[in-house]
Short mmCIF file of C-alpha atoms in Angstrom, two decimals:
data_model
loop_
_atom_site.label_atom_id
_atom_site.label_comp_id
_atom_site.label_asym_id
_atom_site.label_seq_id
_atom_site.Cartn_x
_atom_site.Cartn_y
_atom_site.Cartn_z
CA MET A 18 128.50 101.36 89.87
CA SER A 19 125.53 100.79 87.61
CA GLY A 20 124.10 97.61 86.20
CA SER A 21 121.52 95.97 84.01
CA THR A 22 118.76 96.35 86.63
CA LEU A 23 119.11 100.13 86.72
CA ALA A 24 119.29 100.41 82.92
CA ALA A 25 116.22 98.16 82.58
CA ARG A 26 114.34 100.34 85.05
CA ALA A 27 115.24 103.51 83.13
CA LEU A 28 114.31 101.88 79.81
CA GLY A 29 110.94 100.73 81.12
CA ARG A 30 110.08 104.14 82.51
CA LEU A 31 110.95 105.90 79.25
CA LEU A 32 109.00 103.39 77.15
CA ALA A 33 105.94 103.87 79.36
CA ASP A 34 106.25 107.66 79.08
CA TYR A 35 106.59 107.57 75.29
CA ARG A 36 103.68 105.13 74.96
CA LYS A 37 101.38 107.33 77.03
CA ARG A 38 102.45 110.37 75.03
CA ALA A 39 101.45 108.49 71.87
CA GLN A 40 98.09 107.69 73.55
CA MET A 41 98.58 103.98 73.02
CA SER A 42 97.56 101.20 75.39
CA ARG A 43 99.91 98.48 76.58
CA SER A 44 97.81 95.89 74.81
CA ALA A 45 98.10 97.76 71.49
CA ALA A 46 101.89 98.01 71.86
CA ALA A 47 102.06 94.31 72.74
CA ARG A 48 100.04 93.39 69.64
CA TYR A 49 102.40 95.42 67.47
CA LEU A 50 105.39 93.49 68.85
CA GLY A 51 103.53 90.19 68.60
CA THR A 52 103.94 89.53 72.30
CA SER A 53 101.73 89.35 75.40
CA ILE A 54 100.58 92.24 77.54
CA GLN A 55 102.32 90.50 80.47
CA THR A 56 105.65 90.73 78.64
CA MET A 57 104.95 94.36 77.82
CA SER A 58 104.19 95.05 81.48
CA ARG A 59 107.45 93.41 82.57
CA LEU A 60 109.33 95.49 80.02
CA GLU A 61 107.85 98.76 81.31
CA ASP A 62 108.32 97.70 84.93
CA GLY A 63 112.03 97.12 84.31
CA LEU A 64 111.76 93.38 84.98
CA LYS A 65 112.48 91.94 81.53
CA ALA A 66 116.15 91.00 81.26
CA LYS A 67 116.37 90.29 77.52
CA VAL A 68 115.40 93.15 75.20
CA THR A 69 116.41 93.41 71.53
CA HIS A 70 117.25 96.45 69.44
CA PHE A 71 114.60 95.20 66.99
CA TRP A 72 111.88 95.53 69.64
CA ILE A 73 113.03 98.95 70.73
CA ASN A 74 113.26 100.27 67.17
CA GLY A 75 109.73 99.00 66.55
CA LEU A 76 108.37 100.71 69.66
CA ALA A 77 110.25 103.91 68.84
CA ASP A 78 108.51 103.87 65.43
CA ILE A 79 104.96 103.50 66.73
CA TYR A 80 105.57 105.96 69.59
CA ASN A 81 106.86 108.56 67.08
CA CYS A 82 110.09 108.99 69.02
CA SER A 83 112.63 111.55 67.87
CA ASP A 84 116.08 110.43 66.73
CA GLU A 85 117.47 111.57 70.08
CA GLU A 86 114.85 109.59 72.03
CA ARG A 87 115.46 106.49 69.91
CA LEU A 88 119.21 106.71 70.52
CA LEU A 89 118.59 107.07 74.24
CA LEU A 90 116.50 103.89 74.28
CA LEU A 91 119.03 101.95 72.21
CA ASN A 92 121.90 103.07 74.44
CA LEU A 93 120.04 101.71 77.45
CA VAL A 94 119.54 98.37 75.70
CA THR A 95 123.26 98.27 74.93
CA GLU A 96 124.08 99.01 78.56
CA MET A 97 121.76 96.23 79.70
CA SER A 98 123.41 93.69 77.41
CA SER A 99 126.98 94.76 78.16
CA ALA A 100 126.59 94.70 81.95
CA HIS A 101 128.40 91.90 83.76
CA LYS A 102 126.36 88.81 84.43
CA ASN A 103 124.67 89.24 87.78
CA TRP A 104 126.27 86.96 90.36
CA TRP A 105 122.95 86.27 92.09
CA ARG A 106 121.55 84.43 89.06
CA ALA A 107 123.32 81.35 90.41
CA TYR A 108 121.09 81.53 93.50
CA GLU A 109 117.71 82.13 91.84
CA ASP A 110 116.35 78.86 93.19
CA GLU A 111 117.00 80.10 96.75
CA MET A 112 115.39 83.53 96.45
CA LYS A 113 111.95 84.67 97.44
CA PRO A 114 109.97 86.23 94.57
CA ARG A 115 111.48 89.46 93.15
CA PHE A 116 114.42 89.56 95.57
CA ASP A 117 116.67 89.43 92.53
CA TYR A 118 115.23 92.85 91.66
CA TYR A 119 116.29 94.18 95.06
CA LEU A 120 119.79 92.74 94.67
CA GLY A 121 120.05 94.46 91.29
CA LEU A 122 119.07 97.78 92.85
CA GLU A 123 121.53 97.28 95.73
CA GLU A 124 124.30 96.43 93.27
CA ALA A 125 123.59 99.62 91.29
CA ALA A 126 123.03 101.99 94.23
CA SER A 127 125.44 104.74 95.17
CA ARG A 128 123.89 105.12 98.63
CA VAL A 129 121.81 102.94 100.93
CA SER A 130 120.08 104.32 104.03
CA SER A 131 118.41 101.76 106.26
CA TRP A 132 116.36 101.69 109.47
CA ARG A 133 116.24 98.35 111.27
CA LEU A 134 113.71 97.88 114.04
CA ALA A 135 113.91 94.20 114.98
CA ASP A 136 117.08 92.75 113.45
CA LEU A 137 120.41 93.84 112.00
CA PRO A 138 120.77 94.69 108.28
CA GLY A 139 121.20 91.85 105.79
CA LEU A 140 124.07 93.58 104.01
CA LEU A 141 126.11 93.53 107.24
CA GLN A 142 125.20 90.15 108.74
CA THR A 143 127.78 87.52 109.69
CA PRO A 144 127.35 83.96 108.39
CA ALA A 145 126.25 82.67 111.82
CA TYR A 146 123.72 85.47 112.29
CA ARG A 147 122.26 84.92 108.80
CA ARG A 148 122.17 81.17 109.39
CA ALA A 149 120.23 81.64 112.63
CA ILE A 150 117.65 83.79 110.84
CA GLU A 151 117.24 81.19 108.10
CA TRP A 152 116.70 78.43 110.66
CA THR A 153 114.14 80.57 112.47
CA GLU A 154 112.20 81.37 109.29
CA HIS A 155 112.54 77.88 107.78
CA PRO A 156 113.07 75.30 110.57
CA GLU A 157 112.41 72.36 108.21
CA MET A 158 114.83 73.52 105.50
CA PRO A 159 117.68 71.11 104.64
CA SER A 160 121.12 72.22 105.84
CA GLU A 161 122.49 72.34 102.29
CA GLN A 162 119.81 74.81 101.25
CA VAL A 163 120.39 76.97 104.31
CA GLU A 164 124.11 77.12 103.52
CA ARG A 165 123.36 78.20 99.95
CA ARG A 166 121.29 81.07 101.29
CA VAL A 167 124.02 82.05 103.73
CA GLU A 168 126.56 81.98 100.91
CA MET A 169 124.34 84.25 98.81
CA ALA A 170 123.97 86.71 101.69
CA MET A 171 127.74 86.88 102.19
CA ARG A 172 128.36 87.69 98.53
CA ARG A 173 126.41 90.92 98.98
CA LYS A 174 129.27 92.24 101.11
CA SER A 175 131.45 92.78 98.04
CA ARG A 176 129.68 96.11 97.58
CA LEU A 177 131.27 97.38 100.78
CA GLU A 178 134.66 97.32 99.04
CA ASP A 179 133.47 100.11 96.71
CA ASP A 180 134.35 103.46 98.30
CA GLY A 181 131.78 105.10 96.03
CA PHE A 182 129.03 103.10 97.74
CA GLU A 183 127.81 104.80 100.93
CA VAL A 184 125.98 102.88 103.64
CA ASP A 185 124.10 104.70 106.40
CA ILE A 186 122.51 102.33 108.92
CA VAL A 187 120.41 103.19 111.97
CA VAL A 188 119.27 100.33 114.22
CA SER A 189 117.14 100.19 117.32
CA GLU A 190 118.69 99.10 120.60
CA GLY A 191 116.25 96.20 120.50
CA ALA A 192 117.86 94.98 117.28
CA MET A 193 121.28 95.23 118.93
CA ARG A 194 120.12 93.18 121.91
CA ALA A 195 117.96 90.51 120.28
CA GLN A 196 119.88 87.26 120.77
CA VAL A 197 119.54 85.90 117.27
CA GLY A 198 121.35 82.56 117.36
CA GLY A 199 122.32 82.98 121.02
CA PRO A 200 124.88 85.09 122.92
CA ALA A 201 127.97 83.90 121.02
CA VAL A 202 126.43 84.58 117.60
CA LEU A 203 125.24 88.03 118.67
CA ALA A 204 128.64 88.88 120.17
CA GLU A 205 130.40 87.98 116.92
CA GLN A 206 127.86 89.99 114.93
CA LEU A 207 128.27 93.10 117.08
CA ARG A 208 132.06 92.91 116.91
CA TYR A 209 131.80 92.67 113.13
CA LEU A 210 129.55 95.76 113.02
CA ALA A 211 131.99 97.65 115.22
CA ASP A 212 134.76 96.76 112.78
CA VAL A 213 132.95 97.43 109.49
CA GLY A 214 131.58 100.68 110.89
CA GLU A 215 135.12 102.09 110.80
CA ARG A 216 135.16 102.00 107.02
CA PRO A 217 134.97 105.53 105.57
CA ASN A 218 131.89 104.66 103.50
CA VAL A 219 129.93 102.98 106.30
CA SER A 220 128.05 104.68 109.14
CA ILE A 221 126.26 102.69 111.85
CA ARG A 222 124.24 104.42 114.57
CA HIS A 223 121.69 103.20 117.07
CA VAL A 224 118.62 104.57 118.80
CA PRO A 225 118.66 103.74 122.54
CA PHE A 226 115.62 102.58 124.48
CA ASP A 227 115.47 105.91 126.34
CA ALA A 228 115.43 108.04 123.18
CA PRO A 229 112.55 110.51 122.73
CA THR A 230 109.51 109.26 120.85
CA HIS A 231 110.37 108.94 117.18
CA LEU A 232 108.91 107.69 113.89
CA GLY A 233 111.08 104.59 113.94
CA SER A 234 108.91 103.09 116.68
CA LEU A 235 105.80 103.56 114.55
CA ILE A 236 106.93 102.27 111.15
CA GLU A 237 108.54 99.10 109.86
CA SER A 238 112.14 98.57 108.82
CA PHE A 239 112.98 100.00 105.39
CA VAL A 240 115.80 100.68 102.96
CA LEU A 241 116.15 103.85 100.87
CA LEU A 242 118.28 103.27 97.76
CA GLU A 243 119.74 106.12 95.72
CA PHE A 244 121.54 105.80 92.40
CA PRO A 245 124.35 107.36 90.34
CA LYS A 246 124.09 108.62 86.78
CA LEU A 247 123.66 105.99 84.10
CA PRO A 248 126.68 106.04 81.75
CA ALA A 249 124.50 105.52 78.67
CA THR A 250 122.20 108.47 79.32
CA GLY A 251 123.65 110.70 82.02
CA MET A 252 120.29 110.43 83.78
CA VAL A 253 119.92 109.80 87.49
CA GLU A 254 117.28 107.23 88.31
CA SER A 255 114.81 108.18 91.03
CA PRO A 256 115.28 106.60 94.49
CA VAL A 257 113.44 103.49 95.66
CA VAL A 258 112.18 102.54 99.12
CA TYR A 259 112.22 98.81 99.85
CA ILE A 260 110.14 97.33 102.66
CA GLU A 261 110.63 93.65 103.42
CA GLY A 262 107.48 91.84 104.52
CA PHE A 263 106.78 88.38 105.86
CA VAL A 264 104.25 87.63 103.09
CA GLY A 265 105.67 89.89 100.40
CA ASP A 266 108.01 92.79 99.75
CA LEU A 267 107.06 96.33 98.77
CA TYR A 268 108.85 98.74 96.44
CA LEU A 269 107.85 102.41 96.61
CA GLU A 270 108.93 104.71 93.80
CA ARG A 271 106.51 107.64 93.77
CA GLU A 272 108.22 110.86 94.74
CA THR A 273 105.74 111.62 97.54
CA GLU A 274 106.16 108.14 99.04
CA VAL A 275 109.95 108.23 98.85
CA GLN A 276 110.02 111.69 100.43
CA ARG A 277 107.96 110.49 103.40
CA PHE A 278 110.53 107.79 104.14
CA ARG A 279 113.41 110.18 103.53
CA ASN A 280 111.87 112.49 106.13
CA ALA A 281 111.31 109.55 108.47
CA PHE A 282 114.97 108.53 108.21
CA ALA A 283 116.01 112.10 109.01
CA GLU A 284 113.73 112.11 112.07
CA ILE A 285 115.06 108.75 113.28
CA SER A 286 118.64 109.94 112.70
CA ARG A 287 117.93 112.97 114.87
CA VAL A 288 117.56 110.77 117.99
CA ALA A 289 120.29 108.26 117.07
CA LEU A 290 123.60 108.24 118.93
CA ASP A 291 126.71 109.00 116.88
CA PRO A 292 128.83 106.22 115.32
CA ASP A 293 131.60 106.36 117.94
CA ILE A 294 129.20 105.96 120.87
CA THR A 295 127.32 103.27 118.97
CA ARG A 296 130.56 101.38 118.37
CA GLN A 297 131.47 101.53 122.07
CA ARG A 298 128.04 100.24 123.06
CA MET A 299 128.17 97.41 120.53
CA LEU A 300 131.53 96.27 121.88
CA SER A 301 130.22 96.56 125.43
CA ARG A 302 127.16 94.50 124.54
CA ALA A 303 129.36 91.92 122.79
CA LYS A 304 131.44 91.63 125.95
CA GLU A 305 128.28 91.11 128.04
CA CYS A 306 127.24 88.28 125.72
CA GLY A 307 130.56 86.54 126.31
CA GLU A 308 130.34 86.66 130.09
#
């Protein structure tokens, strides 16, 4: 599955490449379009949702693009405009800054690999588990607002129905044992993970406390997102590493940065127990919580 976020990202990258090739500054390109440098920056960063063929034709002119390059840009604009309306737009008032960008990447990804150190992955959380996290992070938040956020989190699960979407999760034993919301909430969450982990496109493994020293104990939780070919261009967008922070999120796209986290995930996976053993231990832990 691809979407407007991925097409916008590809468009922005190509426009930046063509502009630099033409030895033109962002401010000069913005002046040509009669817009601000901030708008130009958002366009090149893949964050501007509305882009017209008129703009792209104008930029293709001043960047001296070939007919083939111009067609490539216009096809990406068409793909952006023809993509289905993103469901998360209805929840924009409940999102932290730029999380809509992450949801767009998740919606477009063909594979997600995630290491969770302290809690269980958002894509696989139950309503009660998500609700407990929201109350912990925002104890003064009105109940109605909390429920909107829980509802938004649950809608992410629709991606799991796509067999072409692969999910590879590795969690620490600490994340499996942390009693988010209390024993009953954790038990329900672990039983859900044991169930969803039997899907052919979902793998869930855990790293036990007695595992050898590994990189996962030295770095924060992260998500590595990989993407399919874009229908409009046949290009494969480069992977992105997403790191969620308490005061702000981080997106890493440089090849060297992404490779470091890819290597880290491989190292963490090396000490993780296989999915069947993980499932047994999750069910055992869920039973303990109910006693």
